[in-house]
mmCIF file of C-alpha atoms in Angstrom:
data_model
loop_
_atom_site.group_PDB
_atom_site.id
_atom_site.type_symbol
_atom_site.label_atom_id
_atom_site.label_comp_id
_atom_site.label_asym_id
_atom_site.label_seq_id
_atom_site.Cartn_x
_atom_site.Cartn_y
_atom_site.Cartn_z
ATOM 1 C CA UNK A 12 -24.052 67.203 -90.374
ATOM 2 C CA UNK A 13 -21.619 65.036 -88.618
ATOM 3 C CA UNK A 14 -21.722 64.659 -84.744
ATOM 4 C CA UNK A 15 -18.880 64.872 -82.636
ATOM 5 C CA UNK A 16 -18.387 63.744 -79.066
ATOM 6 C CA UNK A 17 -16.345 65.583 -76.342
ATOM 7 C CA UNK A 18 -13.287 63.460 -74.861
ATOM 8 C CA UNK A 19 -13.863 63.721 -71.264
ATOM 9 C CA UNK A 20 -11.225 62.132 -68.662
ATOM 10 C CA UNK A 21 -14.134 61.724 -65.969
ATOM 11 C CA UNK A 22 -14.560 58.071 -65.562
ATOM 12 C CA UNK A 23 -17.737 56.305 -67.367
ATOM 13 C CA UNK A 24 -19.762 53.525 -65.817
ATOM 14 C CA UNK A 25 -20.165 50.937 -68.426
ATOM 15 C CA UNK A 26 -23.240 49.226 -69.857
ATOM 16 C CA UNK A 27 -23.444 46.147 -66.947
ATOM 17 C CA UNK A 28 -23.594 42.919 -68.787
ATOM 18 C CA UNK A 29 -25.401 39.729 -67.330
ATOM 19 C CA UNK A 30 -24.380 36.590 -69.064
ATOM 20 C CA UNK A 31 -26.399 33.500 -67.056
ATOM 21 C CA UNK A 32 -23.920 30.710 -66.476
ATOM 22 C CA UNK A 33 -24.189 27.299 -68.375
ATOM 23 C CA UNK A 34 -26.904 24.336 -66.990
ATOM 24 C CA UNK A 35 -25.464 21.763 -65.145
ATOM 25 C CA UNK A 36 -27.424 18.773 -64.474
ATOM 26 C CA UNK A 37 -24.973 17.542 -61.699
ATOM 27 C CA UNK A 38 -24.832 21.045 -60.110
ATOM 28 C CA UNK A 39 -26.526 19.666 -57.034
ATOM 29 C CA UNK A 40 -24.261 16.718 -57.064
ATOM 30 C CA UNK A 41 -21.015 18.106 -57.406
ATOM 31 C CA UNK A 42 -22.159 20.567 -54.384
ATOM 32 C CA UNK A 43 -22.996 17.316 -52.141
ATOM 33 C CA UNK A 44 -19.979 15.784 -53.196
ATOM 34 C CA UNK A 45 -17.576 18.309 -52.569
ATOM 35 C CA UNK A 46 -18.434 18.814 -48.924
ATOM 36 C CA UNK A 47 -15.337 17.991 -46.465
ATOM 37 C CA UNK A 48 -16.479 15.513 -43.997
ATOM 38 C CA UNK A 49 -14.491 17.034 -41.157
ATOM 39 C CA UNK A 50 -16.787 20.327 -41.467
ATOM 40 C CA UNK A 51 -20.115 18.356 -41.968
ATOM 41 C CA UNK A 52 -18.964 16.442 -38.842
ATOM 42 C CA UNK A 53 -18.748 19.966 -36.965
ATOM 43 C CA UNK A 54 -21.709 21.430 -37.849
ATOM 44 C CA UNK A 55 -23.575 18.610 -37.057
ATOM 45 C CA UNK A 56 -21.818 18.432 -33.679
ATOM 46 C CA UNK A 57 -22.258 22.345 -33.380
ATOM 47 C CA UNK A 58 -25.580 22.852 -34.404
ATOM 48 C CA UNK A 59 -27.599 20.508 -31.677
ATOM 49 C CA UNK A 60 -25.700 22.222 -29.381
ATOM 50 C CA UNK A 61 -25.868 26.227 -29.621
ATOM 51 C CA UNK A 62 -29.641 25.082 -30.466
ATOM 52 C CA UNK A 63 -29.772 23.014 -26.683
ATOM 53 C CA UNK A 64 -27.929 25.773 -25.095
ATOM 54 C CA UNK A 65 -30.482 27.875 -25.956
ATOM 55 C CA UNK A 66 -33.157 25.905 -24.022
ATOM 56 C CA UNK A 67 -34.358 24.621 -20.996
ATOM 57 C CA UNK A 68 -33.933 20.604 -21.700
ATOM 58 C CA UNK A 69 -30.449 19.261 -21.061
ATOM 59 C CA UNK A 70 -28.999 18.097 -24.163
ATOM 60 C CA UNK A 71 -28.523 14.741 -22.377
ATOM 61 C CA UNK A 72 -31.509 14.411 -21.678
ATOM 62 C CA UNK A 73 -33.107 15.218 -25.501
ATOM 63 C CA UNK A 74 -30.183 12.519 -26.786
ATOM 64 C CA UNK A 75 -30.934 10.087 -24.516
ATOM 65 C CA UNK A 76 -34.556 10.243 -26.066
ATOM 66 C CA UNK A 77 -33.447 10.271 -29.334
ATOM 67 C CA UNK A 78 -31.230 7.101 -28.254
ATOM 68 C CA UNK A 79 -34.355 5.700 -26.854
ATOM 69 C CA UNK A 80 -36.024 6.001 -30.446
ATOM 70 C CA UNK A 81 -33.379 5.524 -32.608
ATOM 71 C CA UNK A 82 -33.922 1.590 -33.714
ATOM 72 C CA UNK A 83 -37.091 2.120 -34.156
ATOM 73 C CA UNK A 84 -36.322 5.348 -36.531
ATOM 74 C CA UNK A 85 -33.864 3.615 -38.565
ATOM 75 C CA UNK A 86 -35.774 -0.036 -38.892
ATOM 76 C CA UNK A 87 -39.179 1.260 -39.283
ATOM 77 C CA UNK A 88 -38.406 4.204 -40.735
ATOM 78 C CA UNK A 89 -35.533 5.410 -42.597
ATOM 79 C CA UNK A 90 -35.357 1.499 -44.389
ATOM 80 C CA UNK A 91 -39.400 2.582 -45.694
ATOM 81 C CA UNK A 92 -37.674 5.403 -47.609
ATOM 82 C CA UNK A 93 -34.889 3.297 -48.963
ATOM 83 C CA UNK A 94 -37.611 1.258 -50.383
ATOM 84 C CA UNK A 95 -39.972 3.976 -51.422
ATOM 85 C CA UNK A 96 -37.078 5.088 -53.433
ATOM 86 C CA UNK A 97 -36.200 2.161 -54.985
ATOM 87 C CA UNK A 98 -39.939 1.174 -56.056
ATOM 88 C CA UNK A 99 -39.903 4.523 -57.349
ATOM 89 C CA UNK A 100 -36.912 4.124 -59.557
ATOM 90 C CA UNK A 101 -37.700 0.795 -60.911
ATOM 91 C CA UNK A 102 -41.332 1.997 -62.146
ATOM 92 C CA UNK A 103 -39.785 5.348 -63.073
ATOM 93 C CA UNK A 104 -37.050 4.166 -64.997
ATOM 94 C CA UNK A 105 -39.107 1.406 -66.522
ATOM 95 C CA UNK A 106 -41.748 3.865 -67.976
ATOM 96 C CA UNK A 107 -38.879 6.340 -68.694
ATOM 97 C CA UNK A 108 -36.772 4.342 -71.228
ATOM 98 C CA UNK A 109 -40.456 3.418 -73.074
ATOM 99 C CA UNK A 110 -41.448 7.741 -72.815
ATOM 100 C CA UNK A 111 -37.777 8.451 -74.157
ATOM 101 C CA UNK A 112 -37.744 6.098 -77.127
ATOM 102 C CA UNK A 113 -41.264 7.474 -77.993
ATOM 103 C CA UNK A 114 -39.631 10.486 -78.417
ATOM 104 C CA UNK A 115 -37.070 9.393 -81.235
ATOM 105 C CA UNK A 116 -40.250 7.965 -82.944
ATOM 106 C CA UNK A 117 -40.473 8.138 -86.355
ATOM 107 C CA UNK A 118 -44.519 8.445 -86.054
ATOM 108 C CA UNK A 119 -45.630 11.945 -85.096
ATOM 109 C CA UNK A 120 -48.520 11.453 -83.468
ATOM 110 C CA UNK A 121 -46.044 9.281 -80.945
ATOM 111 C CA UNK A 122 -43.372 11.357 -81.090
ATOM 112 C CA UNK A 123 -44.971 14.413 -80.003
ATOM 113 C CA UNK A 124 -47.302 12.525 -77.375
ATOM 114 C CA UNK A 125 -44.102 11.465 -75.456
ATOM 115 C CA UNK A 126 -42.415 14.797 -75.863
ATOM 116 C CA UNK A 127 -45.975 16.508 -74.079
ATOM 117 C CA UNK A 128 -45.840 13.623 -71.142
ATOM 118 C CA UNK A 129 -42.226 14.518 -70.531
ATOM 119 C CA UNK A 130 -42.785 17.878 -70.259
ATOM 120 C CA UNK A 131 -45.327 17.980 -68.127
ATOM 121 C CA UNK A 132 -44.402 15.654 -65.534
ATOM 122 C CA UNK A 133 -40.434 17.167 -65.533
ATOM 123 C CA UNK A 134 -41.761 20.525 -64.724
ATOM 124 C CA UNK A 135 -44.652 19.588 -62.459
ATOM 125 C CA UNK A 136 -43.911 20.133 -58.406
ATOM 126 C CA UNK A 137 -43.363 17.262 -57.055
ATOM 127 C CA UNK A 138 -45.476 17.684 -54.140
ATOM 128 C CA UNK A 139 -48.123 18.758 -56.501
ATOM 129 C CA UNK A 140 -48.569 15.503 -58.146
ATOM 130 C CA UNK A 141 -48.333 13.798 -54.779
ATOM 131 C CA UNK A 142 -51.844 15.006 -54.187
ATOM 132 C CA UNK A 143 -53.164 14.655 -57.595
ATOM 133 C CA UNK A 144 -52.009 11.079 -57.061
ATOM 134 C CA UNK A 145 -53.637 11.007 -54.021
ATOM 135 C CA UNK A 146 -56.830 12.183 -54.333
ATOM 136 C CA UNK A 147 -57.091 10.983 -58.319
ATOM 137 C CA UNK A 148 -56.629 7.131 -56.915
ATOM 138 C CA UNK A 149 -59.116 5.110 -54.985
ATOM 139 C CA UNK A 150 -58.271 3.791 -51.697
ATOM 140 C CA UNK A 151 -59.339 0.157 -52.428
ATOM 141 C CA UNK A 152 -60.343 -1.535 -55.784
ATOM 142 C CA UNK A 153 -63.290 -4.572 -55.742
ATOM 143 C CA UNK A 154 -61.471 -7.229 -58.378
ATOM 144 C CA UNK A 155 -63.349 -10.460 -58.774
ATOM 145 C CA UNK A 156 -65.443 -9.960 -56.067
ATOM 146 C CA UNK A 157 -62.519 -9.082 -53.589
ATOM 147 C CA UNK A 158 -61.992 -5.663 -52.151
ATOM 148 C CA UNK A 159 -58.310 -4.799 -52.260
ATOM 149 C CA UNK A 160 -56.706 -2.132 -50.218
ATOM 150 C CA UNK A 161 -54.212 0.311 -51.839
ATOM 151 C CA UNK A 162 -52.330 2.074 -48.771
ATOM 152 C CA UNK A 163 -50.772 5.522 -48.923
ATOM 153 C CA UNK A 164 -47.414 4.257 -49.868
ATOM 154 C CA UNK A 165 -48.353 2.649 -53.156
ATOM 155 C CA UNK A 166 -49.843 6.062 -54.517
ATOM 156 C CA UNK A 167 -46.668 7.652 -52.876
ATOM 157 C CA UNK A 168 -44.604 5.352 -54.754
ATOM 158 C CA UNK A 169 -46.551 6.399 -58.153
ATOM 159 C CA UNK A 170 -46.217 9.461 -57.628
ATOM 160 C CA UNK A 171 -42.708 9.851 -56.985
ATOM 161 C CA UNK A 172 -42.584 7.700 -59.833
ATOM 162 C CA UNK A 173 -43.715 9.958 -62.599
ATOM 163 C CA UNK A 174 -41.088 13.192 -62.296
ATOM 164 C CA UNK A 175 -38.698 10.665 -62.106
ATOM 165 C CA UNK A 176 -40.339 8.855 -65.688
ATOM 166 C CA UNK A 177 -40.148 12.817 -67.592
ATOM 167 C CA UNK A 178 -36.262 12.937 -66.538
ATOM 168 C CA UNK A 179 -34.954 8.998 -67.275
ATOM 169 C CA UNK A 180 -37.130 9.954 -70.714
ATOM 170 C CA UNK A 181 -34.522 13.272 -70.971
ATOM 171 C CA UNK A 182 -31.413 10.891 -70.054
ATOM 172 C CA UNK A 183 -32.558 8.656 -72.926
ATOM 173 C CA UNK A 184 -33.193 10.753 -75.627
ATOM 174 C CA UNK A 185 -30.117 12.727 -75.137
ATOM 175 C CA UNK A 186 -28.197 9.338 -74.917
ATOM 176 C CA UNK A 187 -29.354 8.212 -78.176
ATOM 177 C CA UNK A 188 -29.250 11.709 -79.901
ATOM 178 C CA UNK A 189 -25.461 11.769 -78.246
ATOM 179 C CA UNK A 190 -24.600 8.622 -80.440
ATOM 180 C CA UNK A 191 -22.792 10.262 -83.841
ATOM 181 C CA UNK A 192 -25.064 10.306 -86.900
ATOM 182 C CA UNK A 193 -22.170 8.335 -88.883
ATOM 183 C CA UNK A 194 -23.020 5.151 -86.652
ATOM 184 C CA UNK A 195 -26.968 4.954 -87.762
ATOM 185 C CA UNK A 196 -25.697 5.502 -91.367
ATOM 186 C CA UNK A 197 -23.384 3.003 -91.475
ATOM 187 C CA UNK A 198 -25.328 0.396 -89.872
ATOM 188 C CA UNK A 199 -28.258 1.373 -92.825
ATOM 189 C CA UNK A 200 -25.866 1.095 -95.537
ATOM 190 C CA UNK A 201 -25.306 -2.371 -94.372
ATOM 191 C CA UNK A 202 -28.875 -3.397 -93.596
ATOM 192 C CA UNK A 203 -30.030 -3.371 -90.282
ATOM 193 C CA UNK A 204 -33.410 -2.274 -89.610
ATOM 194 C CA UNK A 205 -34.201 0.959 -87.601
ATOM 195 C CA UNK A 206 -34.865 -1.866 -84.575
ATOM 196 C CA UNK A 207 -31.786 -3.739 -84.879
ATOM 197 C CA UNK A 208 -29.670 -0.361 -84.945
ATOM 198 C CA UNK A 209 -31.336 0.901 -81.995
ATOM 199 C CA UNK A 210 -31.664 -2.070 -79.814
ATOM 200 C CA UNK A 211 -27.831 -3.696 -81.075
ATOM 201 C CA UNK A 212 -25.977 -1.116 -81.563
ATOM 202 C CA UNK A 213 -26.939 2.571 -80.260
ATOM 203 C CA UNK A 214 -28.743 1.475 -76.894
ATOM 204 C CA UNK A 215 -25.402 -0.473 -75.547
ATOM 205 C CA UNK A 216 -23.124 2.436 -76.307
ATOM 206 C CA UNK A 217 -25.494 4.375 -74.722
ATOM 207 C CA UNK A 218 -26.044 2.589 -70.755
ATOM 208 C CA UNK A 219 -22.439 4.022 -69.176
ATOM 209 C CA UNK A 220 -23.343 7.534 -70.380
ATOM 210 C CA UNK A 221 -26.630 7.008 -68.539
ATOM 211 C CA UNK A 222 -25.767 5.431 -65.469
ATOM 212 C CA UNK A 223 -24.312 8.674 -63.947
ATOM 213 C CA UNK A 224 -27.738 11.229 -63.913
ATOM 214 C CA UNK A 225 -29.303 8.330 -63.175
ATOM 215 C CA UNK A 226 -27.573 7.514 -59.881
ATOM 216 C CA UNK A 227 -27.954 11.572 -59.742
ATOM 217 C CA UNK A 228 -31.759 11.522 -59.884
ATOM 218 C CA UNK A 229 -31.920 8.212 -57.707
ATOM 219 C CA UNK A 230 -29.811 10.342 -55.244
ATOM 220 C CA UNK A 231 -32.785 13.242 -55.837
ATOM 221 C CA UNK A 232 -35.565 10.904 -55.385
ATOM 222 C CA UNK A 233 -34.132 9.321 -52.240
ATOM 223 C CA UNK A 234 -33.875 13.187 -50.922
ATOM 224 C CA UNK A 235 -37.500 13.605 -52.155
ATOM 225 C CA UNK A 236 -38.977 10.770 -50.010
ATOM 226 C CA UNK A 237 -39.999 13.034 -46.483
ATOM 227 C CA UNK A 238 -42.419 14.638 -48.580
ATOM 228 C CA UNK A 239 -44.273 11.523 -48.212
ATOM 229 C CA UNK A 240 -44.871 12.069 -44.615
ATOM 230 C CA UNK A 241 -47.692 14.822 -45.877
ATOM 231 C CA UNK A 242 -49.674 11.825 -47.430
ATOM 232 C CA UNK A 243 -49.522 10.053 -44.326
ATOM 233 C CA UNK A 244 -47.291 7.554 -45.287
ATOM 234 C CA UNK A 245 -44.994 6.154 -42.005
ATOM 235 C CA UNK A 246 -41.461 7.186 -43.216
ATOM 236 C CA UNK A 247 -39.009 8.470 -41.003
ATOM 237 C CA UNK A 248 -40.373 11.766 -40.785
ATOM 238 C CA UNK A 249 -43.701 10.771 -39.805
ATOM 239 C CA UNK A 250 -42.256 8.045 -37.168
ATOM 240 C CA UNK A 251 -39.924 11.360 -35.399
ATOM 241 C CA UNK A 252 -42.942 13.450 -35.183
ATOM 242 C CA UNK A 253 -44.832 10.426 -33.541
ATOM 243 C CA UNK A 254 -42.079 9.959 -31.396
ATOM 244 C CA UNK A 255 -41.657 13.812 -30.009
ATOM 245 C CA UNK A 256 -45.003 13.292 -29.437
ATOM 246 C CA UNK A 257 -44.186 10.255 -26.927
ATOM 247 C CA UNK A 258 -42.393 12.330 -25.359
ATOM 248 C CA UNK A 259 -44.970 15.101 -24.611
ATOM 249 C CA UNK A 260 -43.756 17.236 -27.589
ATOM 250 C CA UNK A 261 -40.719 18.759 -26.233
ATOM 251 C CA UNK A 262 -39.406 21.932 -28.521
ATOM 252 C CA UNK A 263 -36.214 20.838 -27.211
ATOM 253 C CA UNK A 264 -36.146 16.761 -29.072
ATOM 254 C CA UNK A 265 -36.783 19.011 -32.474
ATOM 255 C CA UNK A 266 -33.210 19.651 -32.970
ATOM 256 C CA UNK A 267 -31.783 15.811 -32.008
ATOM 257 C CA UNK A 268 -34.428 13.980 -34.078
ATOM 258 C CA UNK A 269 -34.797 16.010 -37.453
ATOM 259 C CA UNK A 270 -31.069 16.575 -37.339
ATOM 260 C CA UNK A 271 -31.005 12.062 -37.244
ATOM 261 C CA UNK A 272 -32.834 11.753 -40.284
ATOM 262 C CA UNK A 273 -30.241 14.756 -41.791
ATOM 263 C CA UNK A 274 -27.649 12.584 -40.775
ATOM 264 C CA UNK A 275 -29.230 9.269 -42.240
ATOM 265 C CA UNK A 276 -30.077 10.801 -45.777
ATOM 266 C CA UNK A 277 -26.523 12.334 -46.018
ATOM 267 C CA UNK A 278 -25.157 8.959 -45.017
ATOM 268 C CA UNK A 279 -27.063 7.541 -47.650
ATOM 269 C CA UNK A 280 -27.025 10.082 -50.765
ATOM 270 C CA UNK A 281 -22.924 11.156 -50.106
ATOM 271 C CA UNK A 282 -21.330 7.882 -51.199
ATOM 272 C CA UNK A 283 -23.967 8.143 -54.179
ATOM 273 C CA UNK A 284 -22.794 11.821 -54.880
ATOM 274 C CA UNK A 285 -19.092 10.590 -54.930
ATOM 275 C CA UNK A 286 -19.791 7.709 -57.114
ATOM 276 C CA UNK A 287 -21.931 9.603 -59.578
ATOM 277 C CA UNK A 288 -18.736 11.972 -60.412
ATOM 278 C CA UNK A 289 -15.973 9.117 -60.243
ATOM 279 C CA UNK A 290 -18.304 7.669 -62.865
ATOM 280 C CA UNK A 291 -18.989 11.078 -64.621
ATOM 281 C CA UNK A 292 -15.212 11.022 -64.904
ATOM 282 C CA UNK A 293 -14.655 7.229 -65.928
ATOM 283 C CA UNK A 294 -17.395 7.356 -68.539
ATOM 284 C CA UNK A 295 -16.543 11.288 -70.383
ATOM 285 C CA UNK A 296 -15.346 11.301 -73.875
ATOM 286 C CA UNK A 297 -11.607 12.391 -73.480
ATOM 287 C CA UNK A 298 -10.149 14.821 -76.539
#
């Protein structure tokens, strides 16, 4: 027997639909990048003060602190996060490229080795490994007879190090999977080895489409650097909390000093943003 609906002119709510929009690795990026200056510039100026007014410490008085500080903030600290970062990125990247080319192995056993290290360390918390790092290394190593010292910031620099090494090994393999099939053919059919094609003539084509996420994750990793500060290591977090405390731990010099080091990492990390996209841009395949 056939079944027949009614027509009805009432209205109907419709099945609701939710489509998840499309990953973007720059997402974070393009958000930093596309900030107007002129607003930051307010809210920065805006912020510190509705957050003084509220208290009993003239705001003069908690900037003239924070002016007190300052050189030391920036020289002694902000600078040790610049080169955290960069100590970072060079191991990072180094073990990166080796972890992402192990994962275009030929050999299994390799290939699916350097596909298990990636994963694990790209969706690890970062503060997580910090402490495994941490606790996993020995303060001091005895090596012919000598005792040598390995401060905080060496096993802070490792293990910033290692998140970094899971997503340079992403940015590689996509790179070299990004390369058209047609050009590893054609380089076989005239007789390169799998080493020559990779190392002559893939790998170059493959450093500008690179470059941009990696600026991107050195922008990350440079953001990522105050979380340090819970190993102990004298960054510019650390150094502000040691300087409220100079100045008997006013509630008031909370405001002034974090909102420095907000001002010093956006200093830093904007002109990276920018660049990242005008590269993104430069370097896109154009149809």
């Amino acid at each position: 027997m056939a079944m027949t609906f009614d027509k009805t002119d009432l209205p109907v709510l419709k099945p609701f639909r939710m489509e998840g929009a499309p990953y973007d690795a720059f997402y974070h990026t393009r958000w930093l990048a596309g900030l107007r200056l002129r607003w930051v510039a307010v809210l920065m100026v805006l912020w510190p003060t509705a957050a003084l007014a509220q208290s009993g410490m003239a705001m003069g008085e908690a900037f003239a602190a924070l002016w007190r500080w300052m050189p030391f903030l920036v020289t002694q600290g902000f600078l040790f996060n610049i080169v955290i970062s960069l100590f970072s990125m060079l191991i990072g990247t180094t073990l990166g490229v080796m972890l992402g080319l192990g994962q275009i192995s030929r050999v299994g056993v390799v290939r699916k080795l350097a596909w298990f290290v990636t994963q694990l360390f790209r969706n690890s918390p970062w503060l997580v490994l910090l402490f495994i790092v941490l606790l996993a290394l020995p303060y001091e190593l005895n090596l012919f007879g000598q005792t040598v010292r390995i401060p905080a910031w060496m096993k802070a620099v490792f293990g910033l190090s290692l998140p970094v090494m899971a997503n340079i090994s992403e940015i590689v393999r996509g790179a070299v999977l990004s390369v058209p099939s047609g050009q590893w053919e054609a380089a076989d059919s005239l007789g390169f080895t799998r080493r020559q094609i990779l190392y002559e003539i893939i790998l170059p084509q493959c450093f500008k489409r690179m470059i941009p996420p990696w600026m991107n994750w050195y922008a990350i990793l440079t953001m990522a650097t105050p979380l340090c500060s819970l190993l102990g290591v004298e960054e510019i977090i650390t150094l502000s909390r040691q300087a409220m405390s100079a100045e008997d731990n006013q509630p008031e010099l909370l405001v002034p000093f974090y909102g420095f080091a907000l001002v010093l990492f956006f200093a830093y990390c904007y002109p990276i943003a920018r660049l990242t996209i005008w590269l993104e841009r430069r370097v896109s395949v154009k149809f």
